[in-house]
């Protein structure tokens, strides 16, 4: 297998070369703007890595890789409208720079362009996996919105939500690469399972970075989830574990509209540490990362390739960015 | 070929039998609600008719027919958000009954479900046509939004906009049926051309019904386009043709925020008649309908089937509902 950076370069070149029509510019400029915001491009790189490791030609997986990244960016674009988010990667979101209608319509267009890239592979199995995954992601987003209205979300419900909203697309990317390499079913399924567990660890780390991350490497202000009372793994566990004075203090931070950002973030962070929510999150990350590693080990590929995947999983579950 | 009603029954039964998951209900209830609002179901019926007329088995076209109708309804659902429309077919629109976020997300889900139905056909040609058509429809919607901001839209620009926004999907439905019947290229292309021209006549008739329709059979209040200064074929021609006093009067109606509905609709309607815009629309409808009929005649099928299509084209271009 090649170094991560090589696949990343291939992916970035392919994304930069997407031939958007010139007109109507109000439809296509937001798409190329949004795609150029960048990002880690983890999903398309995973597709190429899996294809390569399982004996395929990465050129055959490149269209699917671009389609998956386009799809991922479509979900971000529509999520930004739904969340009324102003900023993504330090720049105005599409609906802020243009407007909601343009964001809705250019998002729709991205979904169809993504499907066109998937269709180019000519693989029914890849198309079916892509569509099934897309539906799961919408369901995850709907659960996420539902949970905003509820105070009794369980840990299991939360894990299932992030599995749908985030993890299955990592599994889909890996399995797509495997399918396009004509891998055996057991390998394609094992690498999918690895991707889903890797995705869970990845998302739980994201929850932690919002609290304990370094604002410089994390790229956004610390404490956004805390300020929004977002029901992350940490808050759900804290609500579950807090008793007596701790429960009163947590309720206070969740309900006091006059709390300053500094006070609230500091107060809730201290509760997360005191109540053991931080430790539980670290344990869960280790558990899901171990499951990902075990699943990668079940996939028939070279030791070197296996190590490359395991290194990547460890990196993503322990990342500081 | 069977009577229209038989195909319609088949389509309605298939739509009623779509197996939506139970949960999350906030995602799937809006979809089944929106799909149950009804409509003429012209597009899926056209797909079945074309498949039948060209020697195919309509059962093989049913999935594609459902996918096309689901896609059409997805565009209506998102258009209702963009247009802030309160009512569709006499009932609250999804974003009014639920909210914008649910309308965006359930619309996205409908697009992917539509794609799943298209994928079920196993035909790459059908998938490619579907995706290409979807992109054209988004472009048409974007031009439509752009034209709201402009006062110098030409007749050609308008025709191209409705070709993209409305007509290509009728062509796509017919060609999809033809492709699934393994029709010859020249037949598939001719029936596509017939559909596009039929769609243009259909949309121009829609513009006219908004002004001269019977509110009972039309199903909505007359004059909606006039009240919104919507740049229809009629208004674009009226703006182009009006001179002197007529131009002043038209400008007055377009710019007076205090005009009553009755006065404005009566005044603009009279201008459309006096300036010859009504006649131009009737002529254009006849012209596009003639082109549709000529294209249907080029398709190799039985005389009876040809007459069925021509009857339908005449009906849709002259419809009062």
mmCIF file with all atom_site columns, N, CA, C and O in Angstrom, chain A residues 23 26 28 74 78 82 101 104-105 108-109 111-112 115-116 119 122 124 131 135 138-139 141-143 146, chain B residues 23 26 28 74 78 82 101 104-105 108-109 111-112 115-116 119 122 124 127 131 135 138-139 141-143 146:
data_model
loop_
_atom_site.group_PDB
_atom_site.id
_atom_site.type_symbol
_atom_site.label_atom_id
_atom_site.label_alt_id
_atom_site.label_comp_id
_atom_site.label_asym_id
_atom_site.label_entity_id
_atom_site.label_seq_id
_atom_site.pdbx_PDB_ins_code
_atom_site.Cartn_x
_atom_site.Cartn_y
_atom_site.Cartn_z
_atom_site.occupancy
_atom_site.B_iso_or_equiv
_atom_site.pdbx_formal_charge
_atom_site.auth_seq_id
_atom_site.auth_comp_id
_atom_site.auth_asym_id
_atom_site.auth_atom_id
_atom_site.pdbx_PDB_model_num
ATOM 1   N N  . UNK A 1 23  ? -23.008 27.239 -16.017 1.00 0.00 ? 23  UNK A N  1
ATOM 2   C CA . UNK A 1 23  ? -24.305 27.857 -15.754 1.00 0.00 ? 23  UNK A CA 1
ATOM 3   C C  . UNK A 1 23  ? -25.343 26.818 -15.345 1.00 0.00 ? 23  UNK A C  1
ATOM 4   O O  . UNK A 1 23  ? -25.280 25.698 -15.846 1.00 0.00 ? 23  UNK A O  1
ATOM 5   N N  . UNK A 1 26  ? -25.240 30.208 -10.051 1.00 0.00 ? 26  UNK A N  1
ATOM 6   C CA . UNK A 1 26  ? -25.773 30.231 -8.681  1.00 0.00 ? 26  UNK A CA 1
ATOM 7   C C  . UNK A 1 26  ? -25.957 28.825 -8.127  1.00 0.00 ? 26  UNK A C  1
ATOM 8   O O  . UNK A 1 26  ? -26.080 28.641 -6.917  1.00 0.00 ? 26  UNK A O  1
ATOM 9   N N  . UNK A 1 28  ? -23.842 26.061 -9.269  1.00 0.00 ? 28  UNK A N  1
ATOM 10  C CA . UNK A 1 28  ? -22.588 25.313 -9.242  1.00 0.00 ? 28  UNK A CA 1
ATOM 11  C C  . UNK A 1 28  ? -21.471 25.989 -8.436  1.00 0.00 ? 28  UNK A C  1
ATOM 12  O O  . UNK A 1 28  ? -20.599 25.309 -7.907  1.00 0.00 ? 28  UNK A O  1
ATOM 13  N N  . UNK A 1 74  ? -22.393 16.903 0.730   1.00 0.00 ? 74  UNK A N  1
ATOM 14  C CA . UNK A 1 74  ? -23.824 17.246 0.612   1.00 0.00 ? 74  UNK A CA 1
ATOM 15  C C  . UNK A 1 74  ? -24.494 17.184 1.983   1.00 0.00 ? 74  UNK A C  1
ATOM 16  O O  . UNK A 1 74  ? -25.252 18.075 2.355   1.00 0.00 ? 74  UNK A O  1
ATOM 17  N N  . UNK A 1 78  ? -26.366 20.408 3.859   1.00 0.00 ? 78  UNK A N  1
ATOM 18  C CA . UNK A 1 78  ? -27.758 20.446 4.332   1.00 0.00 ? 78  UNK A CA 1
ATOM 19  C C  . UNK A 1 78  ? -27.815 20.502 5.865   1.00 0.00 ? 78  UNK A C  1
ATOM 20  O O  . UNK A 1 78  ? -28.678 21.186 6.421   1.00 0.00 ? 78  UNK A O  1
ATOM 21  N N  . UNK A 1 82  ? -29.825 23.088 8.394   1.00 0.00 ? 82  UNK A N  1
ATOM 22  C CA . UNK A 1 82  ? -30.699 22.647 9.489   1.00 0.00 ? 82  UNK A CA 1
ATOM 23  C C  . UNK A 1 82  ? -30.214 23.151 10.844  1.00 0.00 ? 82  UNK A C  1
ATOM 24  O O  . UNK A 1 82  ? -31.015 23.501 11.705  1.00 0.00 ? 82  UNK A O  1
ATOM 25  N N  . UNK A 1 101 ? -32.247 28.803 0.143   1.00 0.00 ? 101 UNK A N  1
ATOM 26  C CA . UNK A 1 101 ? -32.754 28.130 -1.055  1.00 0.00 ? 101 UNK A CA 1
ATOM 27  C C  . UNK A 1 101 ? -31.614 27.596 -1.922  1.00 0.00 ? 101 UNK A C  1
ATOM 28  O O  . UNK A 1 101 ? -31.679 26.477 -2.436  1.00 0.00 ? 101 UNK A O  1
ATOM 29  N N  . UNK A 1 104 ? -30.157 24.560 -0.247  1.00 0.00 ? 104 UNK A N  1
ATOM 30  C CA . UNK A 1 104 ? -30.985 23.357 -0.411  1.00 0.00 ? 104 UNK A CA 1
ATOM 31  C C  . UNK A 1 104 ? -30.776 22.779 -1.811  1.00 0.00 ? 104 UNK A C  1
ATOM 32  O O  . UNK A 1 104 ? -30.503 21.593 -1.986  1.00 0.00 ? 104 UNK A O  1
ATOM 33  N N  . UNK A 1 105 ? -30.881 23.655 -2.813  1.00 0.00 ? 105 UNK A N  1
ATOM 34  C CA . UNK A 1 105 ? -30.853 23.175 -4.197  1.00 0.00 ? 105 UNK A CA 1
ATOM 35  C C  . UNK A 1 105 ? -29.454 22.708 -4.611  1.00 0.00 ? 105 UNK A C  1
ATOM 36  O O  . UNK A 1 105 ? -29.324 21.694 -5.312  1.00 0.00 ? 105 UNK A O  1
ATOM 37  N N  . UNK A 1 108 ? -29.036 19.294 -3.081  1.00 0.00 ? 108 UNK A N  1
ATOM 38  C CA . UNK A 1 108 ? -29.728 18.274 -3.882  1.00 0.00 ? 108 UNK A CA 1
ATOM 39  C C  . UNK A 1 108 ? -28.882 17.883 -5.096  1.00 0.00 ? 108 UNK A C  1
ATOM 40  O O  . UNK A 1 108 ? -28.751 16.701 -5.441  1.00 0.00 ? 108 UNK A O  1
ATOM 41  N N  . UNK A 1 109 ? -28.307 18.907 -5.728  1.00 0.00 ? 109 UNK A N  1
ATOM 42  C CA . UNK A 1 109 ? -27.498 18.664 -6.924  1.00 0.00 ? 109 UNK A CA 1
ATOM 43  C C  . UNK A 1 109 ? -26.267 17.829 -6.579  1.00 0.00 ? 109 UNK A C  1
ATOM 44  O O  . UNK A 1 109 ? -25.896 16.909 -7.328  1.00 0.00 ? 109 UNK A O  1
ATOM 45  N N  . UNK A 1 111 ? -26.058 15.632 -4.238  1.00 0.00 ? 111 UNK A N  1
ATOM 46  C CA . UNK A 1 111 ? -26.470 14.238 -4.021  1.00 0.00 ? 111 UNK A CA 1
ATOM 47  C C  . UNK A 1 111 ? -26.587 13.513 -5.358  1.00 0.00 ? 111 UNK A C  1
ATOM 48  O O  . UNK A 1 111 ? -26.143 12.366 -5.500  1.00 0.00 ? 111 UNK A O  1
ATOM 49  N N  . UNK A 1 112 ? -27.152 14.174 -6.351  1.00 0.00 ? 112 UNK A N  1
ATOM 50  C CA . UNK A 1 112 ? -27.263 13.507 -7.655  1.00 0.00 ? 112 UNK A CA 1
ATOM 51  C C  . UNK A 1 112 ? -25.898 13.376 -8.336  1.00 0.00 ? 112 UNK A C  1
ATOM 52  O O  . UNK A 1 112 ? -25.609 12.338 -8.941  1.00 0.00 ? 112 UNK A O  1
ATOM 53  N N  . UNK A 1 115 ? -24.304 10.454 -6.852  1.00 0.00 ? 115 UNK A N  1
ATOM 54  C CA . UNK A 1 115 ? -24.884 9.220  -7.393  1.00 0.00 ? 115 UNK A CA 1
ATOM 55  C C  . UNK A 1 115 ? -24.343 8.936  -8.792  1.00 0.00 ? 115 UNK A C  1
ATOM 56  O O  . UNK A 1 115 ? -24.121 7.779  -9.158  1.00 0.00 ? 115 UNK A O  1
ATOM 57  N N  . UNK A 1 116 ? -24.118 9.986  -9.568  1.00 0.00 ? 116 UNK A N  1
ATOM 58  C CA . UNK A 1 116 ? -23.530 9.784  -10.901 1.00 0.00 ? 116 UNK A CA 1
ATOM 59  C C  . UNK A 1 116 ? -22.142 9.167  -10.801 1.00 0.00 ? 116 UNK A C  1
ATOM 60  O O  . UNK A 1 116 ? -21.795 8.279  -11.580 1.00 0.00 ? 116 UNK A O  1
ATOM 61  N N  . UNK A 1 119 ? -22.581 5.611  -9.920  1.00 0.00 ? 119 UNK A N  1
ATOM 62  C CA . UNK A 1 119 ? -23.091 4.848  -11.071 1.00 0.00 ? 119 UNK A CA 1
ATOM 63  C C  . UNK A 1 119 ? -21.973 4.540  -12.070 1.00 0.00 ? 119 UNK A C  1
ATOM 64  O O  . UNK A 1 119 ? -22.006 3.512  -12.751 1.00 0.00 ? 119 UNK A O  1
ATOM 65  N N  . UNK A 1 122 ? -20.361 1.176  -12.366 1.00 0.00 ? 122 UNK A N  1
ATOM 66  C CA . UNK A 1 122 ? -21.053 0.069  -13.019 1.00 0.00 ? 122 UNK A CA 1
ATOM 67  C C  . UNK A 1 122 ? -21.358 -1.089 -12.083 1.00 0.00 ? 122 UNK A C  1
ATOM 68  O O  . UNK A 1 122 ? -21.802 -2.152 -12.533 1.00 0.00 ? 122 UNK A O  1
ATOM 69  N N  . UNK A 1 124 ? -23.580 -2.776 -9.299  1.00 0.00 ? 124 UNK A N  1
ATOM 70  C CA . UNK A 1 124 ? -24.879 -2.733 -8.616  1.00 0.00 ? 124 UNK A CA 1
ATOM 71  C C  . UNK A 1 124 ? -24.677 -2.834 -7.100  1.00 0.00 ? 124 UNK A C  1
ATOM 72  O O  . UNK A 1 124 ? -25.360 -2.156 -6.329  1.00 0.00 ? 124 UNK A O  1
ATOM 73  N N  . UNK A 1 131 ? -26.742 3.635  -1.536  1.00 0.00 ? 131 UNK A N  1
ATOM 74  C CA . UNK A 1 131 ? -28.097 4.114  -1.233  1.00 0.00 ? 131 UNK A CA 1
ATOM 75  C C  . UNK A 1 131 ? -28.544 3.705  0.169   1.00 0.00 ? 131 UNK A C  1
ATOM 76  O O  . UNK A 1 131 ? -29.169 4.494  0.886   1.00 0.00 ? 131 UNK A O  1
ATOM 77  N N  . UNK A 1 135 ? -29.530 6.344  3.278   1.00 0.00 ? 135 UNK A N  1
ATOM 78  C CA . UNK A 1 135 ? -30.767 6.292  4.072   1.00 0.00 ? 135 UNK A CA 1
ATOM 79  C C  . UNK A 1 135 ? -30.428 6.224  5.565   1.00 0.00 ? 135 UNK A C  1
ATOM 80  O O  . UNK A 1 135 ? -31.036 6.919  6.389   1.00 0.00 ? 135 UNK A O  1
ATOM 81  N N  . UNK A 1 138 ? -29.479 9.669  6.817   1.00 0.00 ? 138 UNK A N  1
ATOM 82  C CA . UNK A 1 138 ? -30.639 10.551 7.047   1.00 0.00 ? 138 UNK A CA 1
ATOM 83  C C  . UNK A 1 138 ? -31.338 10.152 8.347   1.00 0.00 ? 138 UNK A C  1
ATOM 84  O O  . UNK A 1 138 ? -31.783 11.005 9.113   1.00 0.00 ? 138 UNK A O  1
ATOM 85  N N  . UNK A 1 139 ? -31.466 8.863  8.565   1.00 0.00 ? 139 UNK A N  1
ATOM 86  C CA . UNK A 1 139 ? -32.108 8.410  9.809   1.00 0.00 ? 139 UNK A CA 1
ATOM 87  C C  . UNK A 1 139 ? -31.298 8.892  11.023  1.00 0.00 ? 139 UNK A C  1
ATOM 88  O O  . UNK A 1 139 ? -31.867 9.371  12.007  1.00 0.00 ? 139 UNK A O  1
ATOM 89  N N  . UNK A 1 141 ? -29.392 11.518 11.218  1.00 0.00 ? 141 UNK A N  1
ATOM 90  C CA . UNK A 1 141 ? -29.602 12.968 11.370  1.00 0.00 ? 141 UNK A CA 1
ATOM 91  C C  . UNK A 1 141 ? -30.974 13.241 12.007  1.00 0.00 ? 141 UNK A C  1
ATOM 92  O O  . UNK A 1 141 ? -31.111 14.131 12.857  1.00 0.00 ? 141 UNK A O  1
ATOM 93  N N  . UNK A 1 142 ? -31.988 12.455 11.618  1.00 0.00 ? 142 UNK A N  1
ATOM 94  C CA . UNK A 1 142 ? -33.317 12.646 12.209  1.00 0.00 ? 142 UNK A CA 1
ATOM 95  C C  . UNK A 1 142 ? -33.297 12.309 13.702  1.00 0.00 ? 142 UNK A C  1
ATOM 96  O O  . UNK A 1 142 ? -33.847 13.046 14.525  1.00 0.00 ? 142 UNK A O  1
ATOM 97  N N  . UNK A 1 143 ? -32.647 11.195 14.076  1.00 0.00 ? 143 UNK A N  1
ATOM 98  C CA . UNK A 1 143 ? -32.535 10.860 15.512  1.00 0.00 ? 143 UNK A CA 1
ATOM 99  C C  . UNK A 1 143 ? -31.811 11.973 16.246  1.00 0.00 ? 143 UNK A C  1
ATOM 100 O O  . UNK A 1 143 ? -32.211 12.374 17.345  1.00 0.00 ? 143 UNK A O  1
ATOM 101 N N  . UNK A 1 146 ? -34.185 14.642 16.804  1.00 0.00 ? 146 UNK A N  1
ATOM 102 C CA . UNK A 1 146 ? -35.164 14.236 17.824  1.00 0.00 ? 146 UNK A CA 1
ATOM 103 C C  . UNK A 1 146 ? -34.571 14.338 19.229  1.00 0.00 ? 146 UNK A C  1
ATOM 104 O O  . UNK A 1 146 ? -35.257 14.741 20.175  1.00 0.00 ? 146 UNK A O  1
ATOM 105 N N  . UNK B 2 23  ? -39.611 3.748  11.923  1.00 0.00 ? 23  UNK B N  1
ATOM 106 C CA . UNK B 2 23  ? -38.829 4.706  12.698  1.00 0.00 ? 23  UNK B CA 1
ATOM 107 C C  . UNK B 2 23  ? -37.602 5.177  11.916  1.00 0.00 ? 23  UNK B C  1
ATOM 108 O O  . UNK B 2 23  ? -37.046 4.369  11.174  1.00 0.00 ? 23  UNK B O  1
ATOM 109 N N  . UNK B 2 26  ? -40.570 10.688 12.397  1.00 0.00 ? 26  UNK B N  1
ATOM 110 C CA . UNK B 2 26  ? -40.490 12.095 11.953  1.00 0.00 ? 26  UNK B CA 1
ATOM 111 C C  . UNK B 2 26  ? -39.889 12.202 10.550  1.00 0.00 ? 26  UNK B C  1
ATOM 112 O O  . UNK B 2 26  ? -40.050 13.221 9.893   1.00 0.00 ? 26  UNK B O  1
ATOM 113 N N  . UNK B 2 28  ? -40.223 9.470  8.138   1.00 0.00 ? 28  UNK B N  1
ATOM 114 C CA . UNK B 2 28  ? -41.004 8.724  7.143   1.00 0.00 ? 28  UNK B CA 1
ATOM 115 C C  . UNK B 2 28  ? -42.470 9.148  7.042   1.00 0.00 ? 28  UNK B C  1
ATOM 116 O O  . UNK B 2 28  ? -43.069 9.016  5.981   1.00 0.00 ? 28  UNK B O  1
ATOM 117 N N  . UNK B 2 74  ? -40.341 14.524 -4.540  1.00 0.00 ? 74  UNK B N  1
ATOM 118 C CA . UNK B 2 74  ? -39.220 15.126 -3.799  1.00 0.00 ? 74  UNK B CA 1
ATOM 119 C C  . UNK B 2 74  ? -38.990 16.562 -4.278  1.00 0.00 ? 74  UNK B C  1
ATOM 120 O O  . UNK B 2 74  ? -38.821 17.479 -3.473  1.00 0.00 ? 74  UNK B O  1
ATOM 121 N N  . UNK B 2 78  ? -39.271 19.945 -1.852  1.00 0.00 ? 78  UNK B N  1
ATOM 122 C CA . UNK B 2 78  ? -38.221 20.958 -1.653  1.00 0.00 ? 78  UNK B CA 1
ATOM 123 C C  . UNK B 2 78  ? -38.621 22.302 -2.278  1.00 0.00 ? 78  UNK B C  1
ATOM 124 O O  . UNK B 2 78  ? -38.307 23.352 -1.716  1.00 0.00 ? 78  UNK B O  1
ATOM 125 N N  . UNK B 2 82  ? -38.671 26.105 -0.650  1.00 0.00 ? 82  UNK B N  1
ATOM 126 C CA . UNK B 2 82  ? -38.023 27.263 -1.283  1.00 0.00 ? 82  UNK B CA 1
ATOM 127 C C  . UNK B 2 82  ? -39.039 28.363 -1.587  1.00 0.00 ? 82  UNK B C  1
ATOM 128 O O  . UNK B 2 82  ? -38.737 29.544 -1.455  1.00 0.00 ? 82  UNK B O  1
ATOM 129 N N  . UNK B 2 101 ? -36.724 21.890 8.567   1.00 0.00 ? 101 UNK B N  1
ATOM 130 C CA . UNK B 2 101 ? -35.671 20.877 8.664   1.00 0.00 ? 101 UNK B CA 1
ATOM 131 C C  . UNK B 2 101 ? -36.191 19.499 8.295   1.00 0.00 ? 101 UNK B C  1
ATOM 132 O O  . UNK B 2 101 ? -35.520 18.734 7.592   1.00 0.00 ? 101 UNK B O  1
ATOM 133 N N  . UNK B 2 104 ? -36.612 19.353 4.549   1.00 0.00 ? 104 UNK B N  1
ATOM 134 C CA . UNK B 2 104 ? -35.342 19.187 3.833   1.00 0.00 ? 104 UNK B CA 1
ATOM 135 C C  . UNK B 2 104 ? -34.890 17.733 3.918   1.00 0.00 ? 104 UNK B C  1
ATOM 136 O O  . UNK B 2 104 ? -34.584 17.097 2.907   1.00 0.00 ? 104 UNK B O  1
ATOM 137 N N  . UNK B 2 105 ? -34.899 17.187 5.127   1.00 0.00 ? 105 UNK B N  1
ATOM 138 C CA . UNK B 2 105 ? -34.343 15.850 5.335   1.00 0.00 ? 105 UNK B CA 1
ATOM 139 C C  . UNK B 2 105 ? -35.230 14.758 4.736   1.00 0.00 ? 105 UNK B C  1
ATOM 140 O O  . UNK B 2 105 ? -34.723 13.792 4.158   1.00 0.00 ? 105 UNK B O  1
ATOM 141 N N  . UNK B 2 108 ? -34.576 14.831 1.039   1.00 0.00 ? 108 UNK B N  1
ATOM 142 C CA . UNK B 2 108 ? -33.325 14.126 0.715   1.00 0.00 ? 108 UNK B CA 1
ATOM 143 C C  . UNK B 2 108 ? -33.564 12.614 0.698   1.00 0.00 ? 108 UNK B C  1
ATOM 144 O O  . UNK B 2 108 ? -33.072 11.903 -0.197  1.00 0.00 ? 108 UNK B O  1
ATOM 145 N N  . UNK B 2 109 ? -34.298 12.157 1.685   1.00 0.00 ? 109 UNK B N  1
ATOM 146 C CA . UNK B 2 109 ? -34.568 10.718 1.790   1.00 0.00 ? 109 UNK B CA 1
ATOM 147 C C  . UNK B 2 109 ? -35.364 10.231 0.583   1.00 0.00 ? 109 UNK B C  1
ATOM 148 O O  . UNK B 2 109 ? -35.096 9.149  0.033   1.00 0.00 ? 109 UNK B O  1
ATOM 149 N N  . UNK B 2 111 ? -35.273 11.450 -2.391  1.00 0.00 ? 111 UNK B N  1
ATOM 150 C CA . UNK B 2 111 ? -34.385 11.378 -3.555  1.00 0.00 ? 111 UNK B CA 1
ATOM 151 C C  . UNK B 2 111 ? -33.608 10.063 -3.541  1.00 0.00 ? 111 UNK B C  1
ATOM 152 O O  . UNK B 2 111 ? -33.473 9.392  -4.575  1.00 0.00 ? 111 UNK B O  1
ATOM 153 N N  . UNK B 2 112 ? -33.135 9.663  -2.382  1.00 0.00 ? 112 UNK B N  1
ATOM 154 C CA . UNK B 2 112 ? -32.391 8.398  -2.335  1.00 0.00 ? 112 UNK B CA 1
ATOM 155 C C  . UNK B 2 112 ? -33.329 7.200  -2.521  1.00 0.00 ? 112 UNK B C  1
ATOM 156 O O  . UNK B 2 112 ? -32.975 6.230  -3.206  1.00 0.00 ? 112 UNK B O  1
ATOM 157 N N  . UNK B 2 115 ? -33.878 6.879  -6.110  1.00 0.00 ? 115 UNK B N  1
ATOM 158 C CA . UNK B 2 115 ? -32.700 6.285  -6.752  1.00 0.00 ? 115 UNK B CA 1
ATOM 159 C C  . UNK B 2 115 ? -32.664 4.773  -6.516  1.00 0.00 ? 115 UNK B C  1
ATOM 160 O O  . UNK B 2 115 ? -32.264 4.012  -7.402  1.00 0.00 ? 115 UNK B O  1
ATOM 161 N N  . UNK B 2 116 ? -33.087 4.341  -5.344  1.00 0.00 ? 116 UNK B N  1
ATOM 162 C CA . UNK B 2 116 ? -33.138 2.896  -5.070  1.00 0.00 ? 116 UNK B CA 1
ATOM 163 C C  . UNK B 2 116 ? -34.104 2.197  -6.023  1.00 0.00 ? 116 UNK B C  1
ATOM 164 O O  . UNK B 2 116 ? -33.814 1.105  -6.525  1.00 0.00 ? 116 UNK B O  1
ATOM 165 N N  . UNK B 2 119 ? -32.466 2.018  -9.327  1.00 0.00 ? 119 UNK B N  1
ATOM 166 C CA . UNK B 2 119 ? -31.385 1.014  -9.313  1.00 0.00 ? 119 UNK B CA 1
ATOM 167 C C  . UNK B 2 119 ? -31.947 -0.397 -9.440  1.00 0.00 ? 119 UNK B C  1
ATOM 168 O O  . UNK B 2 119 ? -31.295 -1.280 -10.002 1.00 0.00 ? 119 UNK B O  1
ATOM 169 N N  . UNK B 2 122 ? -31.838 -2.370 -12.615 1.00 0.00 ? 122 UNK B N  1
ATOM 170 C CA . UNK B 2 122 ? -30.580 -2.978 -13.066 1.00 0.00 ? 122 UNK B CA 1
ATOM 171 C C  . UNK B 2 122 ? -30.079 -2.407 -14.382 1.00 0.00 ? 122 UNK B C  1
ATOM 172 O O  . UNK B 2 122 ? -29.134 -2.923 -14.965 1.00 0.00 ? 122 UNK B O  1
ATOM 173 N N  . UNK B 2 124 ? -28.233 0.369  -16.451 1.00 0.00 ? 124 UNK B N  1
ATOM 174 C CA . UNK B 2 124 ? -27.324 1.518  -16.370 1.00 0.00 ? 124 UNK B CA 1
ATOM 175 C C  . UNK B 2 124 ? -27.865 2.689  -17.195 1.00 0.00 ? 124 UNK B C  1
ATOM 176 O O  . UNK B 2 124 ? -27.780 3.847  -16.778 1.00 0.00 ? 124 UNK B O  1
ATOM 177 N N  . UNK B 2 127 ? -30.521 4.445  -15.213 1.00 0.00 ? 127 UNK B N  1
ATOM 178 C CA . UNK B 2 127 ? -29.904 5.202  -14.116 1.00 0.00 ? 127 UNK B CA 1
ATOM 179 C C  . UNK B 2 127 ? -29.249 6.470  -14.646 1.00 0.00 ? 127 UNK B C  1
ATOM 180 O O  . UNK B 2 127 ? -29.406 7.551  -14.071 1.00 0.00 ? 127 UNK B O  1
ATOM 181 N N  . UNK B 2 131 ? -30.362 10.315 -13.608 1.00 0.00 ? 131 UNK B N  1
ATOM 182 C CA . UNK B 2 131 ? -29.468 11.293 -12.968 1.00 0.00 ? 131 UNK B CA 1
ATOM 183 C C  . UNK B 2 131 ? -29.292 12.543 -13.826 1.00 0.00 ? 131 UNK B C  1
ATOM 184 O O  . UNK B 2 131 ? -29.299 13.660 -13.301 1.00 0.00 ? 131 UNK B O  1
ATOM 185 N N  . UNK B 2 135 ? -30.410 16.430 -12.692 1.00 0.00 ? 135 UNK B N  1
ATOM 186 C CA . UNK B 2 135 ? -29.536 17.618 -12.755 1.00 0.00 ? 135 UNK B CA 1
ATOM 187 C C  . UNK B 2 135 ? -30.216 18.720 -13.575 1.00 0.00 ? 135 UNK B C  1
ATOM 188 O O  . UNK B 2 135 ? -30.215 19.894 -13.196 1.00 0.00 ? 135 UNK B O  1
ATOM 189 N N  . UNK B 2 138 ? -32.839 20.454 -11.451 1.00 0.00 ? 138 UNK B N  1
ATOM 190 C CA . UNK B 2 138 ? -32.283 21.410 -10.488 1.00 0.00 ? 138 UNK B CA 1
ATOM 191 C C  . UNK B 2 138 ? -31.872 22.691 -11.215 1.00 0.00 ? 138 UNK B C  1
ATOM 192 O O  . UNK B 2 138 ? -32.064 23.788 -10.706 1.00 0.00 ? 138 UNK B O  1
ATOM 193 N N  . UNK B 2 139 ? -31.267 22.532 -12.389 1.00 0.00 ? 139 UNK B N  1
ATOM 194 C CA . UNK B 2 139 ? -30.868 23.719 -13.155 1.00 0.00 ? 139 UNK B CA 1
ATOM 195 C C  . UNK B 2 139 ? -32.101 24.551 -13.510 1.00 0.00 ? 139 UNK B C  1
ATOM 196 O O  . UNK B 2 139 ? -32.092 25.776 -13.394 1.00 0.00 ? 139 UNK B O  1
ATOM 197 N N  . UNK B 2 141 ? -34.914 24.731 -11.862 1.00 0.00 ? 141 UNK B N  1
ATOM 198 C CA . UNK B 2 141 ? -35.376 25.400 -10.643 1.00 0.00 ? 141 UNK B CA 1
ATOM 199 C C  . UNK B 2 141 ? -34.495 26.609 -10.324 1.00 0.00 ? 141 UNK B C  1
ATOM 200 O O  . UNK B 2 141 ? -34.988 27.658 -9.902  1.00 0.00 ? 141 UNK B O  1
ATOM 201 N N  . UNK B 2 142 ? -33.184 26.468 -10.550 1.00 0.00 ? 142 UNK B N  1
ATOM 202 C CA . UNK B 2 142 ? -32.285 27.591 -10.288 1.00 0.00 ? 142 UNK B CA 1
ATOM 203 C C  . UNK B 2 142 ? -32.564 28.746 -11.250 1.00 0.00 ? 142 UNK B C  1
ATOM 204 O O  . UNK B 2 142 ? -32.643 29.902 -10.833 1.00 0.00 ? 142 UNK B O  1
ATOM 205 N N  . UNK B 2 143 ? -32.759 28.435 -12.544 1.00 0.00 ? 143 UNK B N  1
ATOM 206 C CA . UNK B 2 143 ? -33.109 29.501 -13.496 1.00 0.00 ? 143 UNK B CA 1
ATOM 207 C C  . UNK B 2 143 ? -34.411 30.166 -13.076 1.00 0.00 ? 143 UNK B C  1
ATOM 208 O O  . UNK B 2 143 ? -34.542 31.387 -13.111 1.00 0.00 ? 143 UNK B O  1
ATOM 209 N N  . UNK B 2 146 ? -33.632 32.483 -10.396 1.00 0.00 ? 146 UNK B N  1
ATOM 210 C CA . UNK B 2 146 ? -32.897 33.642 -10.934 1.00 0.00 ? 146 UNK B CA 1
ATOM 211 C C  . UNK B 2 146 ? -33.841 34.615 -11.632 1.00 0.00 ? 146 UNK B C  1
ATOM 212 O O  . UNK B 2 146 ? -33.695 35.829 -11.520 1.00 0.00 ? 146 UNK B O  1
#
